[in-house]
Short mmCIF file of C-alpha atoms and ligand atoms in Angstrom, two decimals:
data_model
loop_
_atom_site.label_atom_id
_atom_site.label_comp_id
_atom_site.label_asym_id
_atom_site.label_seq_id
_atom_site.Cartn_x
_atom_site.Cartn_y
_atom_site.Cartn_z
CA ASP W 27 -25.59 -3.91 5.74
CA PRO W 28 -28.70 -5.34 7.48
CA LEU W 29 -31.04 -2.62 6.05
CA GLN W 30 -29.89 -3.43 2.49
CA LEU W 31 -30.30 -7.13 3.14
CA GLU W 32 -33.88 -6.49 4.49
CA LEU W 33 -34.67 -4.47 1.36
CA ALA W 34 -33.20 -7.18 -0.83
CA THR W 35 -35.27 -9.98 0.77
CA SER W 36 -38.38 -7.99 0.49
CA SER W 37 -37.78 -6.99 -3.13
CA LYS W 38 -38.39 -9.37 -5.93
CA ARG W 39 -34.87 -8.89 -7.47
CA LYS W 40 -32.25 -10.98 -5.81
CA LEU W 41 -29.27 -9.29 -4.37
CA ARG W 42 -26.32 -9.95 -6.61
CA ARG W 43 -22.54 -9.40 -6.17
CA PHE W 44 -19.57 -9.83 -8.48
CA VAL W 45 -16.48 -10.59 -6.37
CA VAL W 46 -12.83 -10.68 -7.46
CA ILE W 47 -10.68 -12.50 -5.03
CA ASP W 48 -6.94 -13.20 -5.03
CA GLU W 49 -6.28 -16.91 -5.76
CA VAL W 50 -4.35 -17.58 -2.60
CA VAL W 51 -6.95 -15.73 -0.41
CA ASP W 52 -9.69 -17.80 -2.19
CA GLU W 53 -7.90 -20.99 -1.12
CA LEU W 54 -7.77 -19.81 2.49
CA TYR W 55 -11.04 -17.94 2.87
CA GLY W 56 -13.08 -18.71 -0.29
CA SER W 57 -15.42 -21.20 1.35
CA LYS W 58 -16.26 -18.74 4.16
CA VAL W 59 -16.98 -16.01 1.65
CA ARG W 60 -19.28 -18.31 -0.43
CA GLU W 61 -21.04 -19.46 2.73
CA TYR W 62 -21.72 -15.90 3.68
CA PHE W 63 -23.27 -15.11 0.35
CA GLU W 64 -25.32 -18.27 0.36
CA GLU W 65 -26.57 -17.74 3.91
CA ASN W 66 -27.65 -14.25 2.97
CA ASN W 67 -29.23 -15.38 -0.24
CA VAL W 68 -27.07 -13.27 -2.38
CA GLN W 69 -26.59 -14.44 -5.97
CA HIS W 70 -22.91 -14.20 -6.56
CA LYS W 71 -20.06 -14.79 -9.00
CA ILE W 72 -16.59 -15.28 -7.44
CA LEU W 73 -13.73 -14.80 -9.79
CA ALA W 74 -10.36 -16.04 -8.30
CA LEU W 75 -7.40 -14.58 -10.05
CA PRO W 76 -3.58 -14.71 -9.57
CA THR W 77 -3.00 -11.16 -8.56
CA THR W 78 0.75 -10.51 -8.29
CA GLU W 79 3.02 -7.71 -9.23
CA GLU W 80 4.00 -9.68 -12.35
CA THR W 81 0.35 -10.10 -13.43
CA LYS W 82 -0.69 -6.56 -12.52
CA SER W 83 -1.47 -5.65 -16.08
CA MET W 84 -4.12 -4.35 -18.37
CA ASP W 85 -4.67 -8.06 -19.47
CA LEU W 86 -6.05 -8.87 -16.12
CA VAL W 87 -8.19 -5.71 -16.06
CA LEU W 88 -9.76 -6.87 -19.44
CA ASN W 89 -10.30 -10.39 -18.08
CA ILE W 90 -12.29 -9.05 -15.20
CA LEU W 91 -14.28 -6.75 -17.43
CA GLN W 92 -15.21 -9.63 -19.73
CA GLU W 93 -16.56 -11.55 -16.69
CA VAL W 94 -18.36 -8.50 -15.34
CA GLN W 95 -20.08 -8.10 -18.73
CA ASN W 96 -21.03 -11.77 -18.67
CA PHE W 97 -22.52 -11.56 -15.17
CA SER W 98 -24.35 -8.47 -16.32
CA ILE W 99 -24.18 -6.32 -13.16
CA ASP W 100 -26.47 -3.40 -12.47
CA ARG W 101 -24.04 -0.48 -12.43
CA ARG W 102 -25.95 1.58 -9.86
CA THR W 103 -26.82 -1.00 -7.20
CA GLU W 104 -24.33 -3.81 -7.48
CA PRO W 105 -20.84 -2.76 -6.41
CA ILE W 106 -17.95 -4.99 -7.44
CA ILE W 107 -16.04 -6.38 -4.43
CA ALA W 108 -12.34 -6.82 -4.43
CA ILE W 109 -10.86 -9.16 -1.75
CA GLY W 110 -7.07 -9.39 -1.66
CA GLY W 111 -3.79 -7.52 -1.32
CA GLY W 112 -2.83 -4.22 -2.83
CA VAL W 113 -2.36 -5.61 -6.31
CA CYS W 114 -5.92 -7.13 -6.30
CA LEU W 115 -7.40 -3.84 -5.04
CA ASP W 116 -5.54 -1.76 -7.64
CA ILE W 117 -6.52 -3.96 -10.58
CA VAL W 118 -10.20 -4.27 -9.55
CA GLY W 119 -10.38 -0.50 -8.82
CA LEU W 120 -9.15 0.21 -12.35
CA ALA W 121 -11.60 -2.26 -13.88
CA ALA W 122 -14.51 -0.86 -11.97
CA SER W 123 -13.54 2.82 -12.91
CA LEU W 124 -13.63 1.79 -16.58
CA TYR W 125 -16.76 -0.27 -16.67
CA ARG W 126 -19.56 1.88 -17.93
CA ARG W 127 -17.31 4.88 -17.02
CA ARG W 128 -17.62 4.24 -13.33
CA THR W 129 -19.00 1.28 -11.46
CA PRO W 130 -18.95 1.43 -7.63
CA TYR W 131 -16.56 -1.01 -5.86
CA ILE W 132 -15.65 -2.15 -2.33
CA ARG W 133 -12.18 -2.88 -1.09
CA VAL W 134 -11.62 -5.75 1.35
CA PRO W 135 -7.76 -5.68 2.03
CA THR W 136 -6.23 -8.87 3.24
CA THR W 137 -2.52 -7.90 3.68
CA LEU W 138 -1.12 -5.47 6.19
CA LEU W 139 0.16 -3.17 3.47
CA SER W 140 -3.27 -3.08 1.81
CA VAL W 141 -5.05 -2.40 5.15
CA VAL W 142 -2.90 0.69 5.94
CA ASP W 143 -2.15 1.99 2.53
CA ALA W 144 -3.64 0.59 -0.69
CA SER W 145 -7.21 0.65 0.74
CA VAL W 146 -7.03 4.18 2.09
CA GLY W 147 -6.75 6.58 -0.99
CA ALA W 148 -8.48 6.88 -4.34
CA LYS W 149 -5.76 5.61 -6.54
CA ASN W 150 -5.76 2.44 -8.61
CA GLY W 151 -3.61 1.21 -11.48
CA VAL W 152 -1.64 -1.46 -13.25
CA ASN W 153 1.99 -1.75 -14.48
CA PHE W 154 2.69 -0.97 -18.05
CA LEU W 155 5.77 -1.40 -20.27
CA GLN W 156 7.79 -2.31 -17.29
CA CYS W 157 6.77 0.82 -15.39
CA LYS W 158 5.10 0.63 -12.11
CA ASN W 159 1.41 1.71 -11.98
CA LYS W 160 1.88 3.52 -15.35
CA LEU W 161 -1.85 3.25 -16.21
CA GLY W 162 -4.50 4.10 -13.62
CA GLY W 163 -6.82 6.63 -12.21
CA TYR W 164 -8.36 8.17 -9.19
CA THR W 165 -11.68 6.48 -8.34
CA PRO W 166 -12.43 6.05 -4.56
CA PRO W 167 -14.19 2.94 -3.47
CA VAL W 168 -17.70 3.32 -1.98
CA ALA W 169 -16.22 1.58 1.15
CA SER W 170 -13.28 -0.32 2.49
CA PHE W 171 -14.01 -3.09 4.94
CA LEU W 172 -11.05 -3.64 7.26
CA ASP W 173 -10.79 -7.00 8.99
CA ARG W 174 -7.38 -7.57 10.55
CA SER W 175 -7.97 -11.21 10.99
CA PHE W 176 -7.10 -11.82 7.35
CA ILE W 177 -3.53 -10.73 8.19
CA GLN W 178 -2.97 -13.90 10.35
CA SER W 179 -2.17 -15.99 7.39
CA ILE W 180 0.34 -13.79 5.62
CA PRO W 181 4.03 -14.63 5.96
CA ARG W 182 6.14 -12.77 8.40
CA ARG W 183 8.01 -11.05 5.56
CA HIS W 184 4.72 -9.55 4.37
CA ILE W 185 4.08 -8.13 7.80
CA SER W 186 7.43 -6.34 7.57
CA ASN W 187 6.47 -5.18 4.04
CA GLY W 188 3.32 -3.42 5.53
CA LEU W 189 5.36 -2.03 8.40
CA GLY W 190 7.55 -0.29 5.81
CA GLU W 191 4.54 1.98 4.85
CA ILE W 192 3.56 2.44 8.46
CA LEU W 193 7.13 3.46 9.31
CA LYS W 194 6.88 6.01 6.44
CA MET W 195 3.93 7.71 8.20
CA ALA W 196 5.69 7.53 11.60
CA LEU W 197 8.88 9.16 10.20
CA MET W 198 6.99 11.91 8.37
CA LYS W 199 4.29 12.76 10.84
CA HIS W 200 4.04 10.93 14.11
CA LYS W 201 6.70 10.51 16.72
CA GLY W 202 4.20 8.52 18.81
CA LEU W 203 3.77 5.97 16.02
CA PHE W 204 7.55 5.74 15.71
CA ASP W 205 7.82 5.01 19.44
CA LEU W 206 5.17 2.30 19.07
CA LEU W 207 7.09 0.65 16.22
CA LYS W 208 10.29 0.82 18.22
CA SER W 209 8.79 -0.67 21.38
CA HIS W 210 6.38 -3.19 19.86
CA GLY W 211 7.78 -3.95 16.38
CA LYS W 212 8.89 -7.48 17.21
CA TYR W 213 5.66 -8.19 19.18
CA LEU W 214 3.59 -7.00 16.14
CA LEU W 215 5.55 -9.33 13.89
CA ASP W 216 5.12 -12.28 16.29
CA THR W 217 1.51 -11.85 16.79
CA LYS W 218 0.75 -10.89 13.15
CA PHE W 219 -1.06 -7.69 13.95
CA GLN W 220 -3.84 -9.42 15.96
CA SER W 221 -5.44 -8.06 19.08
CA TYR W 222 -5.30 -10.13 22.17
CA SER W 223 -7.31 -9.50 25.33
CA GLY W 224 -5.61 -9.94 28.67
CA SER W 225 -2.85 -7.95 30.11
CA THR W 226 0.46 -7.85 28.26
CA ASP W 227 3.15 -5.11 28.24
CA HIS W 228 2.03 -4.38 24.76
CA GLY W 229 -1.61 -3.19 25.30
CA ASP W 230 -3.44 -3.34 21.99
CA ALA W 231 -0.41 -2.26 20.00
CA ALA W 232 -1.80 -3.73 16.77
CA LEU W 233 -5.05 -1.68 16.86
CA GLN W 234 -3.25 1.52 17.99
CA THR W 235 -0.61 1.16 15.20
CA THR W 236 -3.20 0.48 12.52
CA ARG W 237 -5.41 3.30 13.67
CA ILE W 238 -2.68 5.91 13.74
CA ALA W 239 -1.20 4.74 10.50
CA ILE W 240 -4.56 5.04 8.62
CA GLU W 241 -5.48 8.37 10.32
CA THR W 242 -2.11 10.03 9.52
CA MET W 243 -2.47 8.67 5.93
CA LEU W 244 -6.00 10.04 5.61
CA GLU W 245 -4.83 13.48 6.92
CA GLU W 246 -2.44 13.63 4.01
CA LEU W 247 -4.59 12.05 1.28
CA ALA W 248 -8.02 13.51 1.92
CA PRO W 249 -7.32 17.19 1.29
CA ASN W 250 -5.25 16.24 -1.80
CA LEU W 251 -7.27 13.41 -3.24
CA TRP W 252 -6.33 14.24 -6.92
CA GLU W 253 -2.78 15.05 -6.04
CA ASP W 254 -3.04 18.63 -7.39
CA ASP W 255 -0.48 19.60 -4.76
CA LEU W 256 2.66 17.82 -5.68
CA ASP W 257 4.36 18.39 -2.30
CA ARG W 258 3.38 15.20 -0.66
CA LEU W 259 4.95 13.84 2.50
CA VAL W 260 3.47 10.34 1.63
CA ASP W 261 5.89 10.28 -1.22
CA PHE W 262 8.71 9.63 1.27
CA GLY W 263 10.35 6.36 0.26
CA HIS W 264 8.81 6.53 -3.18
CA LEU W 265 11.35 8.65 -5.11
CA ILE W 266 13.79 5.85 -5.80
CA SER W 267 11.88 2.79 -4.92
CA PRO W 268 9.63 2.64 -8.13
CA GLU W 269 12.75 2.22 -10.26
CA LEU W 270 14.39 -0.16 -7.81
CA GLU W 271 11.32 -2.28 -7.27
CA MET W 272 10.75 -2.75 -10.96
CA ARG W 273 14.51 -3.34 -11.70
CA VAL W 274 14.97 -6.12 -9.20
CA LEU W 275 11.49 -7.71 -9.45
CA PRO W 276 10.61 -9.98 -7.72
CA SER W 277 13.38 -9.73 -5.14
CA LEU W 278 11.97 -6.80 -3.22
CA MET W 279 8.39 -6.40 -2.20
CA HIS W 280 6.94 -2.87 -2.39
CA GLY W 281 7.26 -1.96 1.24
CA GLU W 282 10.82 -3.34 1.25
CA ALA W 283 11.85 -1.23 -1.75
CA VAL W 284 10.27 1.78 -0.04
CA ASN W 285 12.32 1.02 3.08
CA VAL W 286 15.60 0.85 1.15
CA ASP W 287 14.69 4.25 -0.38
CA MET W 288 13.85 5.67 3.14
CA ALA W 289 17.11 4.29 4.60
CA PHE W 290 19.15 6.09 1.88
CA MET W 291 17.11 9.30 2.35
CA THR W 292 17.74 9.07 6.14
CA TYR W 293 21.40 9.31 5.29
CA VAL W 294 20.66 12.26 2.92
CA ALA W 295 18.81 14.06 5.81
CA HIS W 296 21.82 13.39 8.07
CA VAL W 297 24.43 14.63 5.63
CA ARG W 298 22.31 17.75 5.15
CA GLY W 299 22.32 18.28 8.89
CA LEU W 300 18.65 17.86 9.35
CA ILE W 301 18.89 14.87 11.80
CA THR W 302 21.70 14.00 14.21
CA ALA W 303 23.84 10.86 13.88
CA GLU W 304 21.93 9.54 16.89
CA GLU W 305 18.51 10.10 15.32
CA LYS W 306 19.73 8.43 12.01
CA GLU W 307 20.97 5.42 14.02
CA GLN W 308 17.55 5.20 15.86
CA ILE W 309 15.74 5.21 12.48
CA ILE W 310 18.00 2.55 11.00
CA GLN W 311 17.74 0.44 14.12
CA CYS W 312 14.00 0.66 14.08
CA MET W 313 14.01 -0.52 10.45
CA ARG W 314 16.21 -3.47 11.35
CA GLY W 315 13.91 -4.30 14.18
CA LEU W 316 11.00 -4.39 11.87
CA GLU W 317 13.08 -6.84 9.75
CA LEU W 318 13.13 -4.50 6.76
CA PRO W 319 16.18 -4.30 4.37
CA VAL W 320 18.08 -1.12 4.94
CA TRP W 321 20.20 -1.56 1.83
CA HIS W 322 20.04 -3.45 -1.51
CA GLY W 323 22.79 -4.29 -3.99
CA GLY W 324 20.58 -3.19 -6.86
CA CYS W 325 20.36 0.30 -5.50
CA SER W 326 23.37 1.61 -7.38
CA TRP W 327 24.43 5.25 -7.73
CA PRO W 328 23.39 5.41 -11.47
CA LEU W 329 19.94 3.85 -10.50
CA ILE W 330 19.45 6.59 -7.99
CA LYS W 331 20.35 9.35 -10.40
CA LYS W 332 18.01 7.81 -13.08
CA ALA W 333 15.16 7.50 -10.55
CA LEU W 334 15.57 11.18 -9.51
CA MET W 335 15.55 12.25 -13.07
CA GLU W 336 12.33 10.32 -13.58
CA ARG W 337 10.99 12.01 -10.48
CA LEU W 338 11.68 15.47 -11.94
CA LYS W 339 9.55 14.63 -14.97
CA HIS W 340 6.48 13.84 -12.86
CA SER W 341 6.85 16.49 -10.17
CA GLY W 342 6.70 19.61 -12.13
CA GLY W 343 10.48 19.90 -12.58
CA GLN W 344 11.26 20.00 -8.80
CA PRO W 345 12.45 16.98 -6.86
CA ARG W 346 10.05 17.68 -3.99
CA MET W 347 12.12 15.49 -1.77
CA PRO W 348 10.45 14.76 1.72
CA LEU W 349 13.15 14.39 4.32
CA PRO W 350 12.93 13.93 8.15
CA THR W 351 13.96 16.91 10.09
CA GLY W 352 13.76 15.02 13.38
CA LEU W 353 11.91 11.97 14.63
CA GLY W 354 8.25 12.18 13.37
CA VAL W 355 8.70 15.52 11.62
CA ALA W 356 9.61 16.29 7.99
CA GLU W 357 9.72 18.90 5.33
CA ILE W 358 9.82 18.89 1.60
CA PHE W 359 13.17 20.06 -0.04
CA ASN W 360 14.04 21.13 -3.54
CA ASP W 361 17.61 22.04 -2.96
CA THR W 362 19.59 18.80 -2.24
CA SER W 363 22.80 19.03 -4.32
CA GLU W 364 24.18 16.05 -6.30
CA GLU W 365 27.30 16.28 -4.09
CA THR W 366 25.22 15.83 -0.93
CA LEU W 367 23.48 12.92 -2.51
CA GLU W 368 26.69 11.26 -3.46
CA ARG W 369 28.26 11.80 -0.04
CA ALA W 370 25.17 10.33 1.57
CA TYR W 371 25.32 7.38 -0.80
CA LYS W 372 28.93 6.64 0.03
CA LEU W 373 28.22 6.77 3.82
CA TRP W 374 25.19 4.53 3.40
CA VAL W 375 27.07 1.87 1.34
CA ARG W 376 29.99 2.06 3.84
CA ASP W 377 27.65 1.27 6.76
N1 NAD N 427 -3.66 2.34 -4.62
C1 NAD N 427 -2.81 2.70 -3.73
O1 NAD N 427 -2.85 3.81 -3.15
C2 NAD N 427 -1.69 1.79 -3.27
C3 NAD N 427 -0.92 2.13 -2.13
C4 NAD N 427 0.05 1.25 -1.78
C5 NAD N 427 0.35 0.14 -2.43
N2 NAD N 427 -0.32 -0.03 -3.59
C6 NAD N 427 0.00 -1.32 -4.38
O2 NAD N 427 -0.24 -2.48 -3.65
C7 NAD N 427 0.65 -3.45 -4.12
C8 NAD N 427 1.25 -4.25 -3.05
O3 NAD N 427 0.25 -4.78 -2.21
P1 NAD N 427 0.54 -6.01 -1.20
O4 NAD N 427 1.76 -5.76 -0.47
O5 NAD N 427 -0.79 -6.30 -0.44
O6 NAD N 427 0.91 -7.29 -2.14
P2 NAD N 427 0.04 -8.35 -3.02
O7 NAD N 427 -1.20 -7.77 -3.42
O8 NAD N 427 0.93 -8.67 -4.15
O9 NAD N 427 -0.11 -9.51 -2.10
C9 NAD N 427 1.07 -10.21 -1.80
C10 NAD N 427 0.80 -11.71 -1.69
O10 NAD N 427 0.09 -12.12 -0.58
C11 NAD N 427 -0.99 -13.00 -0.88
N3 NAD N 427 -2.02 -12.80 0.05
C12 NAD N 427 -2.89 -11.78 0.16
N4 NAD N 427 -3.69 -11.86 1.18
C13 NAD N 427 -3.23 -12.90 1.96
C14 NAD N 427 -3.70 -13.51 3.13
N5 NAD N 427 -4.61 -12.95 3.87
N6 NAD N 427 -3.06 -14.63 3.50
C15 NAD N 427 -2.13 -15.21 2.75
N7 NAD N 427 -1.65 -14.68 1.63
C16 NAD N 427 -2.19 -13.54 1.19
C17 NAD N 427 -1.29 -12.75 -2.32
O11 NAD N 427 -1.67 -13.91 -3.03
C18 NAD N 427 0.06 -12.20 -2.95
O12 NAD N 427 0.77 -13.34 -3.44
C19 NAD N 427 1.62 -2.85 -5.11
O13 NAD N 427 1.38 -3.18 -6.39
C20 NAD N 427 1.38 -1.33 -4.88
O14 NAD N 427 1.61 -0.65 -6.03
C21 NAD N 427 -1.32 0.68 -4.05
ZN1 ZN N 428 3.84 2.70 -1.32
#
């Protein structure tokens, strides 16, 4: 913010920033980040941490808070900056929300999943007692700075991981987004979501995909920021996956577990007669094209039943099961019988 920089240079107090950066991101981009702060004469503390699903815990939150206290930030004018994937953003968001009851923070997502999902809403959190995101809160960041060039250095599998959450929005809300993924999925994987000028058959598929994914996500999240309404289309892929992801850790990434859940639910929708066999096939083919797993050995029938029981506890006694009713349209259902689920499960395993 040039205006803020000017104010800072003219004021006696030096601009200060406390930054938490994922260790891997620090190795790749840390020198540029430091250079930026130095050039702009910003006093800074950069805390590099291993932020992974396994370390996503209260211990790391407390580590950060200790360092924040040592750096002694001004709670009103010195937002904490988080640079990393969804795990880093979630941990730092929780730390910021606790420090002096609420300290502003800024998200700088560096993975595809965190660009299109973890940096969009207000939620933050950490895992607790083997349970995914069991401790957390709703504290929106003051800003999210999106720079897709970070995505260049993530492995291909991580692009697929982010594509899982994008496909979720496509299946629930946006046929055009589904078509984009079908036509340009491989190109997006090959080019790591970067924009290239010059004429290709793909236009600026990366920009279009990212924009629609974020807009559709915002449409769902913004009117229901505190999740008072439990009927949420964005929960598609998130009924069974929390149980699955934690059970098989670290074999499935978040977006992959979400996709396994969505693949099963696609079969449920088909068995219920909500989508045709051809639509089901298109969805599964699109998932394969995005190099996402459409099945996982750990996703047993008992696990599905347990996950759905857990779901009931947290969704006011109703399953509130989002299911596609076509391509890019969906509804929430509370009346899927166990028999339907079992039939869908058998078909899914057979295929
Ligand atoms: N708060 C929310 O609303 C929300 C939404 C969706 C997901 N999430 C959370 O996000 C987490 C998943 O996020 P993720 O998929 O970004 O995983 P992640 O944060 O674990 O990052 C994956 C790996 O990529 C590395 N990495 C990050 N950026 C990189 C880069 N630019 N180049 C090379 N390597 C890089 C990291 O070191 C890490 O090992 C989950 O814990 C999930 O619960 C939160
Ligand atoms: Zn998710």
